[in-house]
Coordinates of C-alpha atoms in Angstrom, one line a residue:
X1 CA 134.1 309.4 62.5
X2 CA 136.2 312.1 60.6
X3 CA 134.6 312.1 56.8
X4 CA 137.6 312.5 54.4
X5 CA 137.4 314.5 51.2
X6 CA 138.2 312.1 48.5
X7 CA 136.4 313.7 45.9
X8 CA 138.3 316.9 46.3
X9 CA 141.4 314.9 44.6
X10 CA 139.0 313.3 42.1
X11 CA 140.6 315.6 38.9
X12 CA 144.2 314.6 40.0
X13 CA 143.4 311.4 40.5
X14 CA 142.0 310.8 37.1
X15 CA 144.7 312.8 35.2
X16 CA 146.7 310.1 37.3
X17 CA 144.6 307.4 36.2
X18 CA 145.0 308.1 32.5
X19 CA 148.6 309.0 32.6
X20 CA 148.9 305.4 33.8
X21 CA 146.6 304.0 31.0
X22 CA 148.3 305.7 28.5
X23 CA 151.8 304.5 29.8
X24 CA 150.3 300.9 29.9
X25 CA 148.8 301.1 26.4
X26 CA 152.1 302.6 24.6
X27 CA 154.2 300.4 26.2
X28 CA 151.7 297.3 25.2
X29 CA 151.9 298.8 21.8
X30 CA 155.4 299.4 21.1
X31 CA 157.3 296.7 23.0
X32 CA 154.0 294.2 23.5
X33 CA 154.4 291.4 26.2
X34 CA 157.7 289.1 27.0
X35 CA 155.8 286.2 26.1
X36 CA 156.4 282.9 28.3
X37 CA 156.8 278.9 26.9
X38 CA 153.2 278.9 27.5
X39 CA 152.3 281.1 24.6
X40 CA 155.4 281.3 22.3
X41 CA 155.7 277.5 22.2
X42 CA 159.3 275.8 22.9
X43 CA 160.6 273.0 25.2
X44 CA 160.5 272.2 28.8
X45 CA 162.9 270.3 30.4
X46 CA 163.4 269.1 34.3
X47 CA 165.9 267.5 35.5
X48 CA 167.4 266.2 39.3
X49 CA 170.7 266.7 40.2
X50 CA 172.4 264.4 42.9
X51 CA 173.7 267.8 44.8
X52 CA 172.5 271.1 45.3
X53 CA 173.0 272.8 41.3
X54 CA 174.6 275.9 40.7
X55 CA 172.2 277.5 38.8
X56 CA 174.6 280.1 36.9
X57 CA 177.0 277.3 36.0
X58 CA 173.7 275.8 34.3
X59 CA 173.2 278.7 32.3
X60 CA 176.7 279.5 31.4
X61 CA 177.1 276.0 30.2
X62 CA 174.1 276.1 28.1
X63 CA 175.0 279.3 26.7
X64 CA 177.9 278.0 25.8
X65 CA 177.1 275.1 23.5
X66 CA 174.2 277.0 21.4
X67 CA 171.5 277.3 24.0
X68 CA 170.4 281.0 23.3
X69 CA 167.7 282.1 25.3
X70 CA 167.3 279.3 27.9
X71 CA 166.1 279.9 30.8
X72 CA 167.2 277.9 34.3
X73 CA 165.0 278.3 37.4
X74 CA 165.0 276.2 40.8
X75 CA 162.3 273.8 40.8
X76 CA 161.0 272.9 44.2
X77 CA 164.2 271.9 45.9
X78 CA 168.1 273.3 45.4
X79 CA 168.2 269.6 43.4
X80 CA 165.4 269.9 40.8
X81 CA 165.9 272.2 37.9
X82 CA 163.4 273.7 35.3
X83 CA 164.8 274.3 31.8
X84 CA 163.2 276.1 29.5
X85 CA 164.4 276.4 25.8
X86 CA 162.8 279.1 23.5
X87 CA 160.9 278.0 20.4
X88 CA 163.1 277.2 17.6
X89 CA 164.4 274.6 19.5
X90 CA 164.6 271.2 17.9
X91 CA 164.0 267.7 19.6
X92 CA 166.9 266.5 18.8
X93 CA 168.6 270.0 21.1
X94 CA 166.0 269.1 23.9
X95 CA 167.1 265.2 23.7
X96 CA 170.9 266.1 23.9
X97 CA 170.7 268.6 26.4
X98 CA 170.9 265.8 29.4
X99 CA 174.0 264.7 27.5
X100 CA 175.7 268.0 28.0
X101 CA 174.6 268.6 31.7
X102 CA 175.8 265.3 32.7
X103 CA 179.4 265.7 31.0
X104 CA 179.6 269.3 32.5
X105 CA 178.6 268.5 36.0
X106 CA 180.7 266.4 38.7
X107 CA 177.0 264.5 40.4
X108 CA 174.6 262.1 38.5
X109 CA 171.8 264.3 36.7
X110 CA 168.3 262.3 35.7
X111 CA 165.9 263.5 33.5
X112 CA 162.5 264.2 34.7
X113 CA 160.8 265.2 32.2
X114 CA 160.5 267.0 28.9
X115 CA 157.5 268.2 27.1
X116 CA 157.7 270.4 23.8
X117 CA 154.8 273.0 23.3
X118 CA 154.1 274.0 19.8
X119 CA 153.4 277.1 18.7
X120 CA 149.9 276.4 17.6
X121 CA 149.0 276.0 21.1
X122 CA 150.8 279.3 22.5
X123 CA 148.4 280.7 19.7
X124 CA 145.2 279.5 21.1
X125 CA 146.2 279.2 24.9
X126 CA 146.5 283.5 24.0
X127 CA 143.7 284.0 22.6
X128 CA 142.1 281.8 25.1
X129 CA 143.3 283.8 28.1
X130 CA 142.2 287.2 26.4
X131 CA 138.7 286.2 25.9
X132 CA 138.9 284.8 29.5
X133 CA 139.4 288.2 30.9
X134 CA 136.6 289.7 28.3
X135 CA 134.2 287.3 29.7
X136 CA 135.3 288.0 32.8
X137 CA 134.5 291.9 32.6
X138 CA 131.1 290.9 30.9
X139 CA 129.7 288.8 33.5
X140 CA 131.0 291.3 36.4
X141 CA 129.3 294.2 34.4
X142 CA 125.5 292.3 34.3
X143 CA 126.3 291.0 38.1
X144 CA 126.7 294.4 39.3
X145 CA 123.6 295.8 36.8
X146 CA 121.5 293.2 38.2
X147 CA 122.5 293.5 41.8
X148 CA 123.0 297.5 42.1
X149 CA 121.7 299.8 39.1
X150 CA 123.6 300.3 35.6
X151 CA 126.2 303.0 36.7
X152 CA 127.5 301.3 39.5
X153 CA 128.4 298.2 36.5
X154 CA 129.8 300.9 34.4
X155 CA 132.0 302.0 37.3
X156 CA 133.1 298.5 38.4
X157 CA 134.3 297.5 35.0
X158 CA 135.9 300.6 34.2
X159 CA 137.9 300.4 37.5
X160 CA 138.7 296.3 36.3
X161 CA 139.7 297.7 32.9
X162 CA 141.9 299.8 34.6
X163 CA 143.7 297.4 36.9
X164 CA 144.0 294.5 34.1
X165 CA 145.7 297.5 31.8
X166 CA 148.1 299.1 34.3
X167 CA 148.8 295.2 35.3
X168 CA 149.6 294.1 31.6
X169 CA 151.7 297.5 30.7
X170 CA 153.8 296.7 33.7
X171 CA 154.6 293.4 32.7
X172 CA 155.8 295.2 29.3
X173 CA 157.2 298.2 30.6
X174 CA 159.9 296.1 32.1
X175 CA 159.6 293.4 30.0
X176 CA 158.9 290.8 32.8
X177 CA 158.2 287.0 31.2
X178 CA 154.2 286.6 30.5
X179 CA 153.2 283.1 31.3
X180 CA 150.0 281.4 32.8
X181 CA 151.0 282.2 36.1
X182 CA 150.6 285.8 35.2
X183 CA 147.1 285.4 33.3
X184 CA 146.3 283.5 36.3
X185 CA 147.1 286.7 38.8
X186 CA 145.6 289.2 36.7
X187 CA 142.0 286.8 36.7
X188 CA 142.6 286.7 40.9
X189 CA 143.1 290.4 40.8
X190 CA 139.7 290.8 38.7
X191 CA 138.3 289.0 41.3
X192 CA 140.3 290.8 44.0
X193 CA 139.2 294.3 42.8
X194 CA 135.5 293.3 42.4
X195 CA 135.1 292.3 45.7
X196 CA 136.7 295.7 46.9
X197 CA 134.4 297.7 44.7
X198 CA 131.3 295.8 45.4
X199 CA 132.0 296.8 49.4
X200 CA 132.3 300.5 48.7
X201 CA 129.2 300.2 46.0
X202 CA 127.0 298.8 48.5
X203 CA 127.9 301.3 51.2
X204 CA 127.0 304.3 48.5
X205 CA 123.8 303.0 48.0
X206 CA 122.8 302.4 51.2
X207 CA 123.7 306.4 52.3
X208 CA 122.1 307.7 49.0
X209 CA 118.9 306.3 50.3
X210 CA 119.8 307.1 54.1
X211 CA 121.1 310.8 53.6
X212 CA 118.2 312.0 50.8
X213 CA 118.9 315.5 51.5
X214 CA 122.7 315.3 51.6
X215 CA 124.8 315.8 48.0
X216 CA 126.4 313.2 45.9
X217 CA 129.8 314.3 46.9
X218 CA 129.4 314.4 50.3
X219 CA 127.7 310.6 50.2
X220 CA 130.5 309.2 48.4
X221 CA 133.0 310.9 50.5
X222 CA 131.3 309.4 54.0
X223 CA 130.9 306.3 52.1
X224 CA 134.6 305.5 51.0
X225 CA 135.3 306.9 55.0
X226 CA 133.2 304.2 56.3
X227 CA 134.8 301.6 54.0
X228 CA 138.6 302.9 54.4
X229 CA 139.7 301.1 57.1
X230 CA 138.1 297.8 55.9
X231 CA 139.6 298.4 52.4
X232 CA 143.6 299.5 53.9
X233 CA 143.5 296.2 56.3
X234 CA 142.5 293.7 53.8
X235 CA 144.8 295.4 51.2
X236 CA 147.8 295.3 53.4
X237 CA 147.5 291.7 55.0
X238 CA 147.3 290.7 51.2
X239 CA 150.4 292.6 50.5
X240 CA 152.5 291.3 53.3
X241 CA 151.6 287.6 51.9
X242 CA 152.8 288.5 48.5
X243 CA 155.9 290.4 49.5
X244 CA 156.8 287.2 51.3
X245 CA 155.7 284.9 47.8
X246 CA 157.2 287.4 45.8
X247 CA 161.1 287.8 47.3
X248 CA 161.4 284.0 49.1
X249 CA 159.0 282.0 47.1
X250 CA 161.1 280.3 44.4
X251 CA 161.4 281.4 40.6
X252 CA 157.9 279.4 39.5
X253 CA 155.5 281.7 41.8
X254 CA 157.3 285.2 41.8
X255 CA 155.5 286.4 38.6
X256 CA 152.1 285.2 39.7
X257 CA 153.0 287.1 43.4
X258 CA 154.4 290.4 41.6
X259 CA 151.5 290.4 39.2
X260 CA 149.3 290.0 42.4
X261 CA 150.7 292.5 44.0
X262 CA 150.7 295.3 41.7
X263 CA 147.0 294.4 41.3
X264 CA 146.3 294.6 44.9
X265 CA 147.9 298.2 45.0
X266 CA 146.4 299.4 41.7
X267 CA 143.1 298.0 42.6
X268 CA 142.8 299.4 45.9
X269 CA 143.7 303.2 44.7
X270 CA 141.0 302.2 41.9
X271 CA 137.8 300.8 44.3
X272 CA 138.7 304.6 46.2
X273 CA 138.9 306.7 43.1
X274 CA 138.5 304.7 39.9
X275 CA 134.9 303.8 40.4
X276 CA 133.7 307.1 42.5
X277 CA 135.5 308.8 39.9
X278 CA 133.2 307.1 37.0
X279 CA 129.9 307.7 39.5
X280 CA 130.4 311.0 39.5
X281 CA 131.1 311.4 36.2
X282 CA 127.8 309.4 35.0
X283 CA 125.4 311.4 37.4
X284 CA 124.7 309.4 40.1
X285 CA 121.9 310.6 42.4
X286 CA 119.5 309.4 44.6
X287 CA 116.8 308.6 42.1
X288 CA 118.9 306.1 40.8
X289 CA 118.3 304.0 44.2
X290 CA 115.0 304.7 45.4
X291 CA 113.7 301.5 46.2
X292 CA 109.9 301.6 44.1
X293 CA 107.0 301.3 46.1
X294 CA 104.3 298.7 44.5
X295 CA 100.4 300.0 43.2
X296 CA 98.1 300.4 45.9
X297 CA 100.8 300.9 48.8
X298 CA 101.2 304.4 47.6
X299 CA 97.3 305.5 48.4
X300 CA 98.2 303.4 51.7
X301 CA 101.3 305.3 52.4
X302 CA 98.8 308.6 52.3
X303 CA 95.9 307.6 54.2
X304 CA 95.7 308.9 58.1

């Protein structure tokens, strides 16, 4: 098997790294997150229409009598509508707004549904999600302490921090909507990324204690060889599932599939670099993973 040189790129790839961070975290700061109805608070509305429903006519109309800021999505079928109305909006606005679809539109239109969200419960469905993705990070970081050695953690959630960062400043940089969809994707992609980094952890420890003799570069360079193929194939069957998700799959899903899919990409690139990068950088060596031999097996090991 040819061994590939990763580690010879590890400089560019970490000027790379924290171009991309800083992007993420100016962007986060300056223009913050297009918060979704989930978080902001407002009114949802679905309705059915007898025919297929032109969903720019929707909007046009609704624009048209007052309704700044609404946003019309498909629902399921070409029939069923989702209607969502920025908060602000009063009851009385959500109640009349059937009244004004079914005078502008030619088929019978039946409510649904309609649920108002208040803003007190965007507040704590935000701070909910963020201390979601802290505990997250904190759990992964003693799994990976308890299961490898204290470096490897510190490299794992680095390389999560990283994904969950360059995932979020995306979503602001081009000011896509930030709903629980999204949260949810970026909690999968923790998951994703772990699970990718734990592979390529394993296989370093295992060749530090197989190769004694060989240098930490050249271990983690056979080890990320090893795991490439692994890592490309699962990262590409992923991504064909979400391209599918995120170009055909309907309005609801395609910010959970793009979020998805940026994670998959970043997280890859960061289970290859990200983490290696932070081994290096800590000092890994073989005495971190010798395996210690109990009292009395040593005089045994010396004995004839």
């Amino acid at each position: 098997m040819k061994i590939i040189d990763f580690m010879a790129w590890r400089r560019l790839a970490a000027g790379l790294s924290i171009a991309l961070i800083l992007a993420s975290v100016v962007s986060l700061g300056v223009k913050e997150l297009s918060w979704g109805l989930d978080f902001t608070g407002g009114t949802l509305v679905e309705v059915e229409y007898a025919d297929s429903a032109d969903l720019t006519v929707i909007r046009q109309t609704l624009q048209s009598r007052g309704y700044e800021g609404a946003i019309v999505v498909s629902f399921g079928t070409d029939r069923d509508v989702l209607i969502r109305l920025p908060a602000g909006t009063s009851d009385e606005q959500g109640a009349a707004l059937l009244g004004i679809l079914q005078s502008e539109s030619k088929v019978d239109v039946e409510l649904r549904r309609i649920e108002f969200v208040g803003p007190q419960v965007g507040e704590e469905l935000r701070e909910q999600g963020g201390l979601a993705m802290l505990l997250a990070l904190g759990l992964v970081m003693l799994y990976i302490a308890f299961r490898f050695q204290f470096k490897f953690a510190l490299g794992a959630v680095g390389a999560l921090a990283h994904d969950v960062i360059i995932v979020l400043g995306f979503f602001s940089l081009f000011d896509l909507e930030f709903d629980l969809t999204v949260l949810a994707a970026i909690l999968a992609v923790i998951g994703y990324s772990l699970n990718d980094t734990i592979v390529v952890s394993d296989r370093i420890r295992e060749n530090f204690r197989k190769l004694r003799r060989t240098d930490p570069l050249e271990v983690i360079n056979q080890s990320l060889s090893e795991t490439l193929g692994r890592t490309l194939v699962t990262s590409l069957t992923t991504m064909l599932v979400l391209i599918s998700l995120a170009l055909v799959g309907g309005e609801m899903i395609h910010g959970f599939a793009l979020a998805l899919l940026v994670g998959v990409v970043v997280g890859t690139y960061s289970s290859i670099y990200v983490a290696a990068n932070l081994l290096v950088g800590l000092g890994v060596s073989k005495e971190d993973l010798i395996i210690p031999v109990p009292e009395g097996e040593e005089d045994l090991a010396l004995e004839p």
